[in-house]
Amino acid sequence: MSVIEETFGALPSPTAAFSEELSGLAGIYQDDVNLMVWQRDLDSETKQSVSAVLQTDRPLSLNQIVTPENVSQSLERGLPQVDGRDALIRDIALLVDAYCCLFDLETAGLRLTQVDRAMCPRFHVDQVPCRLITTFAGPATQWLEENSLNRSKLGRGSNGQPDSSSGLIQANANIQQITVGDVALLKGERWEGNEGRGIVHRSPGVEQGQQRLLLTLDMA
Ligand SMILES: [Fe+2]
């Protein structure tokens, strides 16, 4: 039992929440929410922008510390010089601004990565306070509802067994998946009071020839 539980009693089971508004991301501040999703459709201009950026020779891998003020410039330097990339830059700048505003940050750690295979294929929790994840192309992040999992089987608790047979995933559990374009805030283990309650998630498998474009923002 954590110190918080001893002091205030057990918190309600962590849960996911969804909003169709950007402002709904503030729901992550609720104690029982460990995944907050802004559900949205990417407009056609942004989708075209994503395709253009993905059609370059070198796989994209940007890792930058940015501010809401310099993120556009920083991306202009880091992204390939392709026509139509501006819509993607505008969208990422919006997300950096929202993330910094929500958590009262001056800077954010930005990673924009093109992926052609699963990066963290096992279910896990992140050792961060709260990470923003958006998949601009390809399959998006998968996660487990609290009543679908046995946290004691995470990490070493799996005894070397794969997630499919370790007992981590309860029988009949549905693996949940975020939708492309949606903006997800994943509360990790280092959010105050959230130890042992971080959202359990994984990168999806990527099929041969499929490309993902993944944005993550962290507290820098
Ligand atoms: Fe993760």
PDB file of C-alpha atoms and ligand atoms in Angstrom:
ATOM      1  CA  MET A   1       0.000   0.000   0.000  1.00  0.00           C
ATOM      2  CA  SER A   2       1.387   3.402  -0.943  1.00  0.00           C
ATOM      3  CA  VAL A   3       1.748   6.317   1.457  1.00  0.00           C
ATOM      4  CA  ILE A   4      -1.116   8.062  -0.366  1.00  0.00           C
ATOM      5  CA  GLU A   5      -3.402   5.053   0.139  1.00  0.00           C
ATOM      6  CA  GLU A   6      -2.470   4.796   3.817  1.00  0.00           C
ATOM      7  CA  THR A   7      -3.245   8.476   4.304  1.00  0.00           C
ATOM      8  CA  PHE A   8      -6.356   8.981   2.195  1.00  0.00           C
ATOM      9  CA  GLY A   9      -7.674   5.468   1.582  1.00  0.00           C
ATOM     10  CA  ALA A  10      -7.567   3.576  -1.724  1.00  0.00           C
ATOM     11  CA  LEU A  11      -8.032   5.684  -4.858  1.00  0.00           C
ATOM     12  CA  PRO A  12     -10.621   4.608  -7.401  1.00  0.00           C
ATOM     13  CA  SER A  13      -9.341   2.288 -10.107  1.00  0.00           C
ATOM     14  CA  PRO A  14      -7.447   4.197 -12.812  1.00  0.00           C
ATOM     15  CA  THR A  15      -9.428   4.715 -15.969  1.00  0.00           C
ATOM     16  CA  ALA A  16      -9.273   6.187 -19.490  1.00  0.00           C
ATOM     17  CA  ALA A  17     -11.213   9.276 -20.484  1.00  0.00           C
ATOM     18  CA  PHE A  18     -12.018  10.751 -23.890  1.00  0.00           C
ATOM     19  CA  SER A  19     -12.871  14.202 -25.185  1.00  0.00           C
ATOM     20  CA  GLU A  20     -13.583  15.672 -28.589  1.00  0.00           C
ATOM     21  CA  GLU A  21     -12.054  18.992 -27.532  1.00  0.00           C
ATOM     22  CA  LEU A  22      -8.421  19.983 -27.065  1.00  0.00           C
ATOM     23  CA  SER A  23      -9.394  21.568 -23.738  1.00  0.00           C
ATOM     24  CA  GLY A  24     -10.581  18.139 -22.579  1.00  0.00           C
ATOM     25  CA  LEU A  25      -6.923  17.103 -22.155  1.00  0.00           C
ATOM     26  CA  ALA A  26      -7.047  18.891 -18.789  1.00  0.00           C
ATOM     27  CA  GLY A  27      -8.978  15.826 -17.609  1.00  0.00           C
ATOM     28  CA  ILE A  28      -5.573  14.186 -17.007  1.00  0.00           C
ATOM     29  CA  TYR A  29      -5.482  16.121 -13.719  1.00  0.00           C
ATOM     30  CA  GLN A  30      -8.247  13.934 -12.319  1.00  0.00           C
ATOM     31  CA  ASP A  31      -6.737  11.412  -9.891  1.00  0.00           C
ATOM     32  CA  ASP A  32      -8.540   8.422 -11.392  1.00  0.00           C
ATOM     33  CA  VAL A  33      -7.640   9.216 -15.044  1.00  0.00           C
ATOM     34  CA  ASN A  34      -4.388   7.678 -16.268  1.00  0.00           C
ATOM     35  CA  LEU A  35      -5.090   7.984 -20.004  1.00  0.00           C
ATOM     36  CA  MET A  36      -6.723  11.083 -21.471  1.00  0.00           C
ATOM     37  CA  VAL A  37      -7.444  11.116 -25.191  1.00  0.00           C
ATOM     38  CA  TRP A  38      -8.414  14.022 -27.420  1.00  0.00           C
ATOM     39  CA  GLN A  39     -10.239  12.260 -30.241  1.00  0.00           C
ATOM     40  CA  ARG A  40      -9.877  14.010 -33.561  1.00  0.00           C
ATOM     41  CA  ASP A  41      -9.588  13.427 -37.288  1.00  0.00           C
ATOM     42  CA  LEU A  42      -6.539  14.773 -39.043  1.00  0.00           C
ATOM     43  CA  ASP A  43      -7.574  17.125 -41.853  1.00  0.00           C
ATOM     44  CA  SER A  44      -6.608  16.196 -45.402  1.00  0.00           C
ATOM     45  CA  GLU A  45      -3.873  18.841 -45.552  1.00  0.00           C
ATOM     46  CA  THR A  46      -2.141  17.366 -42.484  1.00  0.00           C
ATOM     47  CA  LYS A  47      -2.518  13.822 -43.844  1.00  0.00           C
ATOM     48  CA  GLN A  48      -0.882  14.900 -47.114  1.00  0.00           C
ATOM     49  CA  SER A  49       1.837  16.614 -45.145  1.00  0.00           C
ATOM     50  CA  VAL A  50       2.535  13.407 -43.195  1.00  0.00           C
ATOM     51  CA  SER A  51       2.725  11.365 -46.416  1.00  0.00           C
ATOM     52  CA  ALA A  52       5.146  13.854 -47.948  1.00  0.00           C
ATOM     53  CA  VAL A  53       7.452  13.755 -44.930  1.00  0.00           C
ATOM     54  CA  LEU A  54       7.414   9.933 -44.871  1.00  0.00           C
ATOM     55  CA  GLN A  55       8.423   9.680 -48.528  1.00  0.00           C
ATOM     56  CA  THR A  56      12.020  10.600 -48.029  1.00  0.00           C
ATOM     57  CA  ASP A  57      15.100   8.389 -48.285  1.00  0.00           C
ATOM     58  CA  ARG A  58      16.302   8.607 -44.696  1.00  0.00           C
ATOM     59  CA  PRO A  59      13.981   7.418 -41.886  1.00  0.00           C
ATOM     60  CA  LEU A  60      13.025  10.433 -39.849  1.00  0.00           C
ATOM     61  CA  SER A  61      14.327  10.628 -36.292  1.00  0.00           C
ATOM     62  CA  LEU A  62      14.164  14.012 -34.556  1.00  0.00           C
ATOM     63  CA  ASN A  63      15.028  14.499 -30.917  1.00  0.00           C
ATOM     64  CA  GLN A  64      14.842  18.115 -29.777  1.00  0.00           C
ATOM     65  CA  ILE A  65      14.202  20.256 -26.740  1.00  0.00           C
ATOM     66  CA  VAL A  66      11.716  22.863 -27.918  1.00  0.00           C
ATOM     67  CA  THR A  67       9.679  25.783 -26.627  1.00  0.00           C
ATOM     68  CA  PRO A  68       6.286  26.880 -27.953  1.00  0.00           C
ATOM     69  CA  GLU A  69       8.099  29.871 -29.449  1.00  0.00           C
ATOM     70  CA  ASN A  70      10.881  28.031 -31.314  1.00  0.00           C
ATOM     71  CA  VAL A  71       9.263  24.695 -32.228  1.00  0.00           C
ATOM     72  CA  SER A  72       8.258  25.721 -35.765  1.00  0.00           C
ATOM     73  CA  GLN A  73      11.758  26.969 -36.586  1.00  0.00           C
ATOM     74  CA  SER A  74      13.286  23.904 -35.031  1.00  0.00           C
ATOM     75  CA  LEU A  75      11.103  21.591 -37.146  1.00  0.00           C
ATOM     76  CA  GLU A  76      11.820  23.608 -40.292  1.00  0.00           C
ATOM     77  CA  ARG A  77      15.496  22.859 -39.722  1.00  0.00           C
ATOM     78  CA  GLY A  78      14.995  19.194 -38.802  1.00  0.00           C
ATOM     79  CA  LEU A  79      12.371  17.996 -41.270  1.00  0.00           C
ATOM     80  CA  PRO A  80      13.155  17.098 -44.876  1.00  0.00           C
ATOM     81  CA  GLN A  81      12.588  19.955 -47.336  1.00  0.00           C
ATOM     82  CA  VAL A  82       9.454  18.598 -48.971  1.00  0.00           C
ATOM     83  CA  ASP A  83       6.434  20.454 -50.349  1.00  0.00           C
ATOM     84  CA  GLY A  84       3.434  20.498 -48.043  1.00  0.00           C
ATOM     85  CA  ARG A  85       5.276  19.868 -44.793  1.00  0.00           C
ATOM     86  CA  ASP A  86       3.934  23.082 -43.195  1.00  0.00           C
ATOM     87  CA  ALA A  87       0.607  21.587 -42.090  1.00  0.00           C
ATOM     88  CA  LEU A  88       2.440  18.960 -40.022  1.00  0.00           C
ATOM     89  CA  ILE A  89       4.707  21.611 -38.518  1.00  0.00           C
ATOM     90  CA  ARG A  90       1.651  23.705 -37.569  1.00  0.00           C
ATOM     91  CA  ASP A  91      -0.038  20.720 -35.944  1.00  0.00           C
ATOM     92  CA  ILE A  92       3.022  19.756 -33.904  1.00  0.00           C
ATOM     93  CA  ALA A  93       3.482  23.387 -32.822  1.00  0.00           C
ATOM     94  CA  LEU A  94      -0.131  23.401 -31.594  1.00  0.00           C
ATOM     95  CA  LEU A  95       0.513  20.249 -29.539  1.00  0.00           C
ATOM     96  CA  VAL A  96       3.739  21.609 -28.036  1.00  0.00           C
ATOM     97  CA  ASP A  97       1.904  24.780 -27.048  1.00  0.00           C
ATOM     98  CA  ALA A  98      -0.961  22.788 -25.498  1.00  0.00           C
ATOM     99  CA  TYR A  99       1.384  20.425 -23.612  1.00  0.00           C
ATOM    100  CA  CYS A 100       3.532  23.241 -22.203  1.00  0.00           C
ATOM    101  CA  CYS A 101       0.446  25.255 -21.255  1.00  0.00           C
ATOM    102  CA  LEU A 102      -1.268  22.277 -19.571  1.00  0.00           C
ATOM    103  CA  PHE A 103       1.734  21.416 -17.406  1.00  0.00           C
ATOM    104  CA  ASP A 104       3.133  24.924 -17.031  1.00  0.00           C
ATOM    105  CA  LEU A 105       6.389  24.055 -18.827  1.00  0.00           C
ATOM    106  CA  GLU A 106       8.817  26.326 -20.630  1.00  0.00           C
ATOM    107  CA  THR A 107      10.297  23.486 -22.691  1.00  0.00           C
ATOM    108  CA  ALA A 108       9.292  20.044 -23.908  1.00  0.00           C
ATOM    109  CA  GLY A 109      11.345  17.084 -25.112  1.00  0.00           C
ATOM    110  CA  LEU A 110      10.092  16.328 -28.624  1.00  0.00           C
ATOM    111  CA  ARG A 111      10.699  13.096 -30.484  1.00  0.00           C
ATOM    112  CA  LEU A 112       9.343  12.588 -33.988  1.00  0.00           C
ATOM    113  CA  THR A 113      10.171   9.128 -35.230  1.00  0.00           C
ATOM    114  CA  GLN A 114       9.467   7.102 -38.316  1.00  0.00           C
ATOM    115  CA  VAL A 115       9.083   3.465 -37.306  1.00  0.00           C
ATOM    116  CA  ASP A 116       8.928   0.332 -39.390  1.00  0.00           C
ATOM    117  CA  ARG A 117       8.891  -2.159 -36.485  1.00  0.00           C
ATOM    118  CA  ALA A 118       7.508  -2.342 -32.942  1.00  0.00           C
ATOM    119  CA  MET A 119       9.681  -0.261 -30.586  1.00  0.00           C
ATOM    120  CA  CYS A 120       8.455  -1.389 -27.128  1.00  0.00           C
ATOM    121  CA  PRO A 121       6.510  -4.483 -28.110  1.00  0.00           C
ATOM    122  CA  ARG A 122       5.830  -5.573 -24.496  1.00  0.00           C
ATOM    123  CA  PHE A 123       3.169  -3.996 -22.351  1.00  0.00           C
ATOM    124  CA  HIS A 124       4.789  -1.654 -19.842  1.00  0.00           C
ATOM    125  CA  VAL A 125       4.370   1.522 -17.810  1.00  0.00           C
ATOM    126  CA  ASP A 126       6.479   4.621 -18.476  1.00  0.00           C
ATOM    127  CA  GLN A 127       8.815   5.985 -15.791  1.00  0.00           C
ATOM    128  CA  VAL A 128       7.780   9.576 -16.514  1.00  0.00           C
ATOM    129  CA  PRO A 129       5.136  11.926 -15.076  1.00  0.00           C
ATOM    130  CA  CYS A 130       3.048  12.262 -18.232  1.00  0.00           C
ATOM    131  CA  ARG A 131       3.870  11.702 -21.905  1.00  0.00           C
ATOM    132  CA  LEU A 132       1.919  12.983 -24.902  1.00  0.00           C
ATOM    133  CA  ILE A 133       1.728  10.549 -27.803  1.00  0.00           C
ATOM    134  CA  THR A 134       0.234  11.041 -31.250  1.00  0.00           C
ATOM    135  CA  THR A 135       0.527   8.621 -34.140  1.00  0.00           C
ATOM    136  CA  PHE A 136       0.317  10.565 -37.406  1.00  0.00           C
ATOM    137  CA  ALA A 137       0.496   7.475 -39.624  1.00  0.00           C
ATOM    138  CA  GLY A 138       0.325   3.718 -39.208  1.00  0.00           C
ATOM    139  CA  PRO A 139      -1.072   1.753 -36.270  1.00  0.00           C
ATOM    140  CA  ALA A 140      -1.352   3.632 -32.962  1.00  0.00           C
ATOM    141  CA  THR A 141      -0.518   2.793 -29.341  1.00  0.00           C
ATOM    142  CA  GLN A 142      -2.310  -0.107 -27.645  1.00  0.00           C
ATOM    143  CA  TRP A 143      -3.346  -0.167 -23.987  1.00  0.00           C
ATOM    144  CA  LEU A 144      -5.116  -2.294 -21.404  1.00  0.00           C
ATOM    145  CA  GLU A 145      -8.054  -1.374 -19.211  1.00  0.00           C
ATOM    146  CA  GLU A 146      -7.449  -1.855 -15.511  1.00  0.00           C
ATOM    147  CA  ASN A 147      -9.874  -4.771 -15.215  1.00  0.00           C
ATOM    148  CA  SER A 148      -8.127  -6.501 -18.123  1.00  0.00           C
ATOM    149  CA  LEU A 149      -4.708  -6.819 -16.531  1.00  0.00           C
ATOM    150  CA  ASN A 150      -2.710  -8.206 -13.635  1.00  0.00           C
ATOM    151  CA  ARG A 151      -0.033  -5.628 -12.813  1.00  0.00           C
ATOM    152  CA  SER A 152       2.026  -8.114 -10.809  1.00  0.00           C
ATOM    153  CA  LYS A 153       2.966  -9.727 -14.152  1.00  0.00           C
ATOM    154  CA  LEU A 154       4.561  -6.584 -15.596  1.00  0.00           C
ATOM    155  CA  GLY A 155       8.328  -6.501 -16.159  1.00  0.00           C
ATOM    156  CA  ARG A 156      10.162  -9.065 -14.025  1.00  0.00           C
ATOM    157  CA  GLY A 157       6.831 -10.355 -12.769  1.00  0.00           C
ATOM    158  CA  SER A 158       6.420 -12.059 -16.131  1.00  0.00           C
ATOM    159  CA  ASN A 159       9.153 -14.575 -15.178  1.00  0.00           C
ATOM    160  CA  GLY A 160      10.435 -14.337 -18.733  1.00  0.00           C
ATOM    161  CA  GLN A 161       7.102 -15.378 -20.229  1.00  0.00           C
ATOM    162  CA  PRO A 162       5.638 -13.444 -23.165  1.00  0.00           C
ATOM    163  CA  ASP A 163       2.695 -11.139 -22.397  1.00  0.00           C
ATOM    164  CA  SER A 164       0.376 -13.565 -24.164  1.00  0.00           C
ATOM    165  CA  SER A 165       1.034 -16.323 -21.598  1.00  0.00           C
ATOM    166  CA  SER A 166       2.442 -14.586 -18.476  1.00  0.00           C
ATOM    167  CA  GLY A 167      -0.991 -13.925 -16.963  1.00  0.00           C
ATOM    168  CA  LEU A 168      -0.601 -10.152 -17.491  1.00  0.00           C
ATOM    169  CA  ILE A 169      -3.636 -10.034 -19.774  1.00  0.00           C
ATOM    170  CA  GLN A 170      -6.838 -11.418 -18.266  1.00  0.00           C
ATOM    171  CA  ALA A 171      -8.803 -14.010 -20.235  1.00  0.00           C
ATOM    172  CA  ASN A 172     -11.297 -12.397 -22.647  1.00  0.00           C
ATOM    173  CA  ALA A 173      -9.597  -8.999 -22.285  1.00  0.00           C
ATOM    174  CA  ASN A 174      -9.803  -6.706 -25.273  1.00  0.00           C
ATOM    175  CA  ILE A 175      -6.597  -4.947 -26.192  1.00  0.00           C
ATOM    176  CA  GLN A 176      -7.577  -1.306 -26.676  1.00  0.00           C
ATOM    177  CA  GLN A 177      -6.044   0.902 -29.350  1.00  0.00           C
ATOM    178  CA  ILE A 178      -5.795   4.628 -29.801  1.00  0.00           C
ATOM    179  CA  THR A 179      -6.829   5.925 -33.230  1.00  0.00           C
ATOM    180  CA  VAL A 180      -4.471   7.548 -35.682  1.00  0.00           C
ATOM    181  CA  GLY A 181      -4.432  11.335 -35.200  1.00  0.00           C
ATOM    182  CA  ASP A 182      -5.790  11.162 -31.644  1.00  0.00           C
ATOM    183  CA  VAL A 183      -3.738  12.949 -29.005  1.00  0.00           C
ATOM    184  CA  ALA A 184      -3.123  10.846 -25.912  1.00  0.00           C
ATOM    185  CA  LEU A 185      -1.739  11.834 -22.532  1.00  0.00           C
ATOM    186  CA  LEU A 186      -0.315   8.779 -20.782  1.00  0.00           C
ATOM    187  CA  LYS A 187       0.154   9.195 -17.051  1.00  0.00           C
ATOM    188  CA  GLY A 188       3.267   7.363 -15.919  1.00  0.00           C
ATOM    189  CA  GLU A 189       4.624   6.105 -12.617  1.00  0.00           C
ATOM    190  CA  ARG A 190       6.303   9.411 -11.745  1.00  0.00           C
ATOM    191  CA  TRP A 191       3.167  11.507 -11.669  1.00  0.00           C
ATOM    192  CA  GLU A 192       2.709  12.417  -8.026  1.00  0.00           C
ATOM    193  CA  GLY A 193       0.473   9.847  -6.355  1.00  0.00           C
ATOM    194  CA  ASN A 194       0.392   7.595  -9.432  1.00  0.00           C
ATOM    195  CA  GLU A 195       2.985   5.026  -8.424  1.00  0.00           C
ATOM    196  CA  GLY A 196       1.717   1.566  -9.341  1.00  0.00           C
ATOM    197  CA  ARG A 197      -1.053   3.132 -11.456  1.00  0.00           C
ATOM    198  CA  GLY A 198       0.668   4.191 -14.707  1.00  0.00           C
ATOM    199  CA  ILE A 199      -1.254   3.365 -17.871  1.00  0.00           C
ATOM    200  CA  VAL A 200      -0.194  -0.058 -19.227  1.00  0.00           C
ATOM    201  CA  HIS A 201       0.512   0.234 -22.952  1.00  0.00           C
ATOM    202  CA  ARG A 202       2.685  -0.925 -25.837  1.00  0.00           C
ATOM    203  CA  SER A 203       3.672  -0.037 -29.367  1.00  0.00           C
ATOM    204  CA  PRO A 204       1.700  -2.011 -31.919  1.00  0.00           C
ATOM    205  CA  GLY A 205       3.353  -4.438 -34.295  1.00  0.00           C
ATOM    206  CA  VAL A 206       4.115  -2.882 -37.668  1.00  0.00           C
ATOM    207  CA  GLU A 207       3.662  -5.006 -40.761  1.00  0.00           C
ATOM    208  CA  GLN A 208       6.149  -5.315 -43.580  1.00  0.00           C
ATOM    209  CA  GLY A 209       6.068  -2.171 -45.712  1.00  0.00           C
ATOM    210  CA  GLN A 210       3.969  -0.253 -43.166  1.00  0.00           C
ATOM    211  CA  GLN A 211       5.265   3.039 -41.746  1.00  0.00           C
ATOM    212  CA  ARG A 212       4.414   4.742 -38.482  1.00  0.00           C
ATOM    213  CA  LEU A 213       5.061   8.383 -37.739  1.00  0.00           C
ATOM    214  CA  LEU A 214       5.052   8.878 -33.995  1.00  0.00           C
ATOM    215  CA  LEU A 215       5.286  12.079 -31.969  1.00  0.00           C
ATOM    216  CA  THR A 216       6.049  12.031 -28.252  1.00  0.00           C
ATOM    217  CA  LEU A 217       6.372  15.004 -25.921  1.00  0.00           C
ATOM    218  CA  ASP A 218       7.933  14.729 -22.485  1.00  0.00           C
ATOM    219  CA  MET A 219       8.650  17.101 -19.646  1.00  0.00           C
ATOM    220  CA  ALA A 220      12.184  18.244 -20.453  1.00  0.00           C
TER     221      ALA A 220
HETATM  222 FE    FE B   1       5.867   3.538 -23.291  1.00  0.00          FE
END
